[in-house]
PDB file of C-alpha atoms in Angstrom:
ATOM      1  CA  MET R   1       0.000   0.000   0.000  1.00  0.00           C
ATOM      2  CA  GLU R   2       2.942   2.242   0.807  1.00  0.00           C
ATOM      3  CA  ALA R   3       4.263   1.691  -2.750  1.00  0.00           C
ATOM      4  CA  ILE R   4       0.955   2.830  -4.245  1.00  0.00           C
ATOM      5  CA  LYS R   5       0.977   6.004  -2.101  1.00  0.00           C
ATOM      6  CA  SER R   6       4.563   6.675  -3.119  1.00  0.00           C
ATOM      7  CA  SER R   7       3.655   6.188  -6.794  1.00  0.00           C
ATOM      8  CA  LYS R   8       0.650   8.501  -6.467  1.00  0.00           C
ATOM      9  CA  LEU R   9       2.754  11.143  -4.722  1.00  0.00           C
ATOM     10  CA  ARG R  10       5.360  10.960  -7.500  1.00  0.00           C
ATOM     11  CA  GLU R  11       2.565  11.417 -10.136  1.00  0.00           C
ATOM     12  CA  ILE R  12       1.164  14.422  -8.274  1.00  0.00           C
ATOM     13  CA  LYS R  13       4.660  15.884  -7.929  1.00  0.00           C
ATOM     14  CA  ASP R  14       5.366  15.404 -11.661  1.00  0.00           C
ATOM     15  CA  THR R  15       2.006  16.920 -12.597  1.00  0.00           C
ATOM     16  CA  VAL R  16       2.583  19.949 -10.372  1.00  0.00           C
ATOM     17  CA  SER R  17       6.080  20.313 -11.823  1.00  0.00           C
ATOM     18  CA  ASP R  18       4.676  20.165 -15.395  1.00  0.00           C
ATOM     19  CA  ALA R  19       1.954  22.692 -14.496  1.00  0.00           C
ATOM     20  CA  ALA R  20       4.567  25.030 -13.015  1.00  0.00           C
ATOM     21  CA  GLU R  21       6.641  24.782 -16.198  1.00  0.00           C
ATOM     22  CA  ILE R  22       3.564  25.509 -18.334  1.00  0.00           C
ATOM     23  CA  MET R  23       2.715  28.529 -16.191  1.00  0.00           C
ATOM     24  CA  GLN R  24       6.272  29.746 -16.537  1.00  0.00           C
ATOM     25  CA  GLN R  25       6.060  29.373 -20.375  1.00  0.00           C
ATOM     26  CA  ILE R  26       2.735  31.237 -20.471  1.00  0.00           C
ATOM     27  CA  GLY R  27       4.470  34.172 -18.796  1.00  0.00           C
ATOM     28  CA  ASN R  28       6.909  34.330 -21.735  1.00  0.00           C
ATOM     29  CA  PRO R  29       6.205  37.510 -23.842  1.00  0.00           C
ATOM     30  CA  GLY R  30       6.137  35.562 -27.137  1.00  0.00           C
ATOM     31  CA  VAL R  31       3.529  33.128 -25.828  1.00  0.00           C
ATOM     32  CA  LEU R  32       1.429  35.980 -24.400  1.00  0.00           C
ATOM     33  CA  GLU R  33       1.562  37.787 -27.752  1.00  0.00           C
ATOM     34  CA  SER R  34       0.480  34.623 -29.581  1.00  0.00           C
ATOM     35  CA  LEU R  35      -2.370  34.061 -27.138  1.00  0.00           C
ATOM     36  CA  ASN R  36      -3.496  37.679 -27.594  1.00  0.00           C
ATOM     37  CA  LYS R  37      -3.507  37.198 -31.372  1.00  0.00           C
ATOM     38  CA  VAL R  38      -5.598  34.029 -30.970  1.00  0.00           C
ATOM     39  CA  LYS R  39      -7.970  35.955 -28.688  1.00  0.00           C
ATOM     40  CA  ASP R  40      -8.300  38.821 -31.210  1.00  0.00           C
ATOM     41  CA  THR R  41      -8.874  36.353 -34.045  1.00  0.00           C
ATOM     42  CA  ALA R  42     -11.563  34.563 -32.041  1.00  0.00           C
ATOM     43  CA  LYS R  43     -13.306  37.910 -31.392  1.00  0.00           C
ATOM     44  CA  ALA R  44     -13.218  38.764 -35.110  1.00  0.00           C
ATOM     45  CA  VAL R  45     -14.604  35.330 -36.035  1.00  0.00           C
ATOM     46  CA  ASN R  46     -17.407  35.735 -33.477  1.00  0.00           C
ATOM     47  CA  GLU R  47     -18.310  39.146 -34.930  1.00  0.00           C
ATOM     48  CA  ILE R  48     -18.368  37.710 -38.449  1.00  0.00           C
ATOM     49  CA  ILE R  49     -20.570  34.823 -37.301  1.00  0.00           C
ATOM     50  CA  ARG R  50     -22.958  37.265 -35.584  1.00  0.00           C
ATOM     51  CA  GLY R  51     -23.033  39.383 -38.752  1.00  0.00           C
ATOM     52  CA  LEU R  52     -23.757  36.376 -40.949  1.00  0.00           C
ATOM     53  CA  SER R  53     -26.510  35.256 -38.581  1.00  0.00           C
ATOM     54  CA  THR R  54     -28.613  38.410 -38.984  1.00  0.00           C
ATOM     55  CA  SER R  55     -31.871  37.960 -40.863  1.00  0.00           C
ATOM     56  CA  GLU R  56     -30.794  40.442 -43.546  1.00  0.00           C
ATOM     57  CA  MET R  57     -27.576  38.550 -44.241  1.00  0.00           C
ATOM     58  CA  VAL R  58     -29.353  35.189 -44.284  1.00  0.00           C
ATOM     59  CA  LYS R  59     -31.822  36.637 -46.792  1.00  0.00           C
ATOM     60  CA  ASN R  60     -28.957  38.060 -48.903  1.00  0.00           C
ATOM     61  CA  ILE R  61     -27.173  34.707 -48.931  1.00  0.00           C
ATOM     62  CA  GLU R  62     -30.393  32.979 -50.004  1.00  0.00           C
ATOM     63  CA  ASN R  63     -30.868  35.585 -52.751  1.00  0.00           C
ATOM     64  CA  PHE R  64     -27.322  34.952 -53.996  1.00  0.00           C
ATOM     65  CA  ARG R  65     -28.068  31.236 -54.093  1.00  0.00           C
ATOM     66  CA  LEU R  66     -31.265  31.836 -56.089  1.00  0.00           C
ATOM     67  CA  ILE R  67     -29.491  34.200 -58.480  1.00  0.00           C
ATOM     68  CA  SER R  68     -26.777  31.604 -59.018  1.00  0.00           C
ATOM     69  CA  GLU R  69     -29.349  28.921 -59.772  1.00  0.00           C
ATOM     70  CA  ASN R  70     -31.219  31.235 -62.159  1.00  0.00           C
ATOM     71  CA  MET R  71     -28.014  32.154 -63.968  1.00  0.00           C
ATOM     72  CA  ASN R  72     -27.119  28.471 -64.347  1.00  0.00           C
ATOM     73  CA  GLU R  73     -30.578  27.711 -65.743  1.00  0.00           C
ATOM     74  CA  THR R  74     -30.392  30.721 -68.074  1.00  0.00           C
ATOM     75  CA  SER R  75     -26.973  29.655 -69.290  1.00  0.00           C
ATOM     76  CA  ALA R  76     -28.240  26.168 -70.062  1.00  0.00           C
ATOM     77  CA  LYS R  77     -31.247  27.589 -71.944  1.00  0.00           C
ATOM     78  CA  MET R  78     -29.004  29.969 -73.894  1.00  0.00           C
ATOM     79  CA  GLU R  79     -26.747  27.075 -74.889  1.00  0.00           C
ATOM     80  CA  ASN R  80     -29.806  25.121 -75.977  1.00  0.00           C
ATOM     81  CA  THR R  81     -31.077  28.079 -78.036  1.00  0.00           C
ATOM     82  CA  VAL R  82     -27.719  28.526 -79.759  1.00  0.00           C
ATOM     83  CA  THR R  83     -27.578  24.804 -80.499  1.00  0.00           C
ATOM     84  CA  GLN R  84     -31.071  24.926 -81.995  1.00  0.00           C
ATOM     85  CA  LEU R  85     -30.133  27.964 -84.085  1.00  0.00           C
ATOM     86  CA  ARG R  86     -27.111  26.111 -85.421  1.00  0.00           C
ATOM     87  CA  GLU R  87     -29.186  23.013 -86.156  1.00  0.00           C
ATOM     88  CA  THR R  88     -31.811  25.005 -88.077  1.00  0.00           C
ATOM     89  CA  GLY R  89     -29.114  26.680 -90.166  1.00  0.00           C
ATOM     90  CA  PHE R  90     -30.274  30.165 -89.160  1.00  0.00           C
ATOM     91  CA  MET R  91     -26.777  31.320 -88.315  1.00  0.00           C
ATOM     92  CA  TYR R  92     -25.323  29.961 -91.566  1.00  0.00           C
ATOM     93  CA  GLU R  93     -28.090  31.538 -93.646  1.00  0.00           C
ATOM     94  CA  THR R  94     -27.670  34.873 -91.893  1.00  0.00           C
ATOM     95  CA  SER R  95     -23.934  34.736 -92.484  1.00  0.00           C
ATOM     96  CA  GLU R  96     -24.467  33.998 -96.160  1.00  0.00           C
ATOM     97  CA  LEU R  97     -27.018  36.816 -96.421  1.00  0.00           C
ATOM     98  CA  VAL R  98     -24.566  39.261 -94.877  1.00  0.00           C
ATOM     99  CA  LYS R  99     -21.817  38.108 -97.274  1.00  0.00           C
ATOM    100  CA  SER R 100     -24.160  38.489-100.225  1.00  0.00           C
ATOM    101  CA  ALA R 101     -25.279  41.935 -99.119  1.00  0.00           C
ATOM    102  CA  LYS R 102     -21.642  42.987 -98.670  1.00  0.00           C
ATOM    103  CA  GLU R 103     -20.786  41.762-102.164  1.00  0.00           C
ATOM    104  CA  LYS R 104     -23.745  43.644-103.641  1.00  0.00           C
ATOM    105  CA  ILE R 105     -22.863  46.850-101.809  1.00  0.00           C
ATOM    106  CA  ASN R 106     -19.252  46.561-102.971  1.00  0.00           C
ATOM    107  CA  SER R 107     -20.422  46.212-106.568  1.00  0.00           C
ATOM    108  CA  PHE R 108     -21.964  49.717-106.773  1.00  0.00           C
ATOM    109  CA  SER R 109     -20.498  51.546-109.758  1.00  0.00           C
ATOM    110  CA  ILE R 110     -21.413  54.422-112.059  1.00  0.00           C
ATOM    111  CA  ASP R 111     -20.794  52.624-115.364  1.00  0.00           C
ATOM    112  CA  ASP R 112     -23.321  50.296-117.016  1.00  0.00           C
ATOM    113  CA  ASP R 113     -21.577  47.045-116.127  1.00  0.00           C
ATOM    114  CA  PRO R 114     -24.207  44.242-116.096  1.00  0.00           C
ATOM    115  CA  ASN R 115     -22.633  42.834-112.897  1.00  0.00           C
ATOM    116  CA  ASN R 116     -23.483  46.007-110.944  1.00  0.00           C
ATOM    117  CA  ILE R 117     -26.521  46.459-108.746  1.00  0.00           C
ATOM    118  CA  ASN R 118     -29.784  47.519-110.301  1.00  0.00           C
ATOM    119  CA  GLY R 119     -33.083  48.653-108.772  1.00  0.00           C
ATOM    120  CA  GLN R 120     -34.420  45.089-108.434  1.00  0.00           C
ATOM    121  CA  ASP R 121     -31.244  43.989-106.643  1.00  0.00           C
ATOM    122  CA  LEU R 122     -31.667  46.841-104.168  1.00  0.00           C
ATOM    123  CA  ARG R 123     -35.292  45.862-103.591  1.00  0.00           C
ATOM    124  CA  ASP R 124     -34.343  42.203-103.064  1.00  0.00           C
ATOM    125  CA  MET R 125     -31.573  43.191-100.683  1.00  0.00           C
ATOM    126  CA  SER R 126     -33.947  45.443 -98.753  1.00  0.00           C
ATOM    127  CA  ILE R 127     -36.509  42.649 -98.419  1.00  0.00           C
ATOM    128  CA  ALA R 128     -33.826  40.164 -97.356  1.00  0.00           C
ATOM    129  CA  SER R 129     -32.478  42.655 -94.805  1.00  0.00           C
ATOM    130  CA  LYS R 130     -35.967  43.186 -93.387  1.00  0.00           C
ATOM    131  CA  GLU R 131     -36.475  39.431 -93.118  1.00  0.00           C
ATOM    132  CA  MET R 132     -33.122  39.101 -91.381  1.00  0.00           C
ATOM    133  CA  MET R 133     -34.030  41.869 -88.925  1.00  0.00           C
ATOM    134  CA  LEU R 134     -37.367  40.176 -88.218  1.00  0.00           C
ATOM    135  CA  SER R 135     -35.551  36.903 -87.570  1.00  0.00           C
ATOM    136  CA  ILE R 136     -33.079  38.630 -85.271  1.00  0.00           C
ATOM    137  CA  LYS R 137     -35.940  40.371 -83.466  1.00  0.00           C
ATOM    138  CA  ASP R 138     -37.701  37.004 -83.014  1.00  0.00           C
ATOM    139  CA  LEU R 139     -34.465  35.508 -81.704  1.00  0.00           C
ATOM    140  CA  VAL R 140     -34.000  38.334 -79.231  1.00  0.00           C
ATOM    141  CA  ASN R 141     -37.618  37.997 -78.110  1.00  0.00           C
ATOM    142  CA  GLU R 142     -37.129  34.263 -77.565  1.00  0.00           C
ATOM    143  CA  ILE R 143     -33.965  34.884 -75.575  1.00  0.00           C
ATOM    144  CA  SER R 144     -35.676  37.550 -73.488  1.00  0.00           C
ATOM    145  CA  LEU R 145     -38.565  35.162 -72.768  1.00  0.00           C
ATOM    146  CA  THR R 146     -36.020  32.582 -71.665  1.00  0.00           C
ATOM    147  CA  MET R 147     -34.536  35.068 -69.253  1.00  0.00           C
ATOM    148  CA  ALA R 148     -37.841  36.595 -68.096  1.00  0.00           C
ATOM    149  CA  TYR R 149     -38.257  34.191 -65.193  1.00  0.00           C
ATOM    150  CA  SER R 150     -35.094  35.422 -63.491  1.00  0.00           C
ATOM    151  CA  LYS R 151     -35.109  38.391 -61.130  1.00  0.00           C
ATOM    152  CA  LYS R 152     -34.423  41.931 -62.317  1.00  0.00           C
ATOM    153  CA  SER R 153     -30.692  42.344 -62.642  1.00  0.00           C
ATOM    154  CA  ALA R 154     -28.088  44.200 -64.638  1.00  0.00           C
ATOM    155  CA  THR R 155     -28.049  41.334 -67.143  1.00  0.00           C
ATOM    156  CA  ILE R 156     -31.780  41.648 -67.768  1.00  0.00           C
ATOM    157  CA  ASN R 157     -31.439  45.413 -68.240  1.00  0.00           C
ATOM    158  CA  ASN R 158     -28.645  44.824 -70.774  1.00  0.00           C
ATOM    159  CA  VAL R 159     -30.861  42.387 -72.681  1.00  0.00           C
ATOM    160  CA  LYS R 160     -33.716  44.927 -72.671  1.00  0.00           C
ATOM    161  CA  ASP R 161     -31.351  47.573 -74.041  1.00  0.00           C
ATOM    162  CA  THR R 162     -30.229  45.140 -76.736  1.00  0.00           C
ATOM    163  CA  ILE R 163     -33.851  44.370 -77.658  1.00  0.00           C
ATOM    164  CA  LYS R 164     -34.570  48.093 -77.912  1.00  0.00           C
ATOM    165  CA  GLU R 165     -31.519  48.609 -80.113  1.00  0.00           C
ATOM    166  CA  VAL R 166     -32.519  45.710 -82.385  1.00  0.00           C
ATOM    167  CA  SER R 167     -36.056  47.128 -82.572  1.00  0.00           C
ATOM    168  CA  ASP R 168     -34.613  50.505 -83.538  1.00  0.00           C
ATOM    169  CA  VAL R 169     -32.480  48.856 -86.239  1.00  0.00           C
ATOM    170  CA  TYR R 170     -35.567  46.998 -87.459  1.00  0.00           C
ATOM    171  CA  ALA R 171     -37.541  50.256 -87.579  1.00  0.00           C
ATOM    172  CA  VAL R 172     -34.809  51.892 -89.654  1.00  0.00           C
ATOM    173  CA  ALA R 173     -34.609  48.869 -91.960  1.00  0.00           C
ATOM    174  CA  LYS R 174     -38.401  48.840 -92.327  1.00  0.00           C
ATOM    175  CA  GLU R 175     -38.343  52.409 -93.538  1.00  0.00           C
ATOM    176  CA  MET R 176     -35.943  51.473 -96.385  1.00  0.00           C
TER     177      MET R 176
END
């Protein structure tokens, strides 16, 4: 029994000695500075957590999540629309129409060369341009309908401005 008491006393003595050494280390200026930095960091983290826990911040975070989801859905729909436009050949036909119109415009000349533009060519080009503008307007309307379900944002306002500009171009082309 005496051996057990002696063993217990030695454990207590070692523990007290270790505790005294730890206390001595805590008094070291470098350790105190580190502990103060940890304390300051913990305070900052607590303030951030309190700030993030407010109802306004929770609502803002939820709104960001919804906006992100809407943008992902819009992106997927835009990709689908572009794919469909490629499959229908709309983009290729529009490109060819633009090339043809450019060639016709470049062929204006004063002399009576039969390869130059005449009144009927101008009329055909005007009609083709109007049809192209109508197609572009329909495309923009389809894209804006795709994006209509998302919340008002800078992107939506940019699309509206683009639609207005295309409508203005269409109006000018219609007057030709």
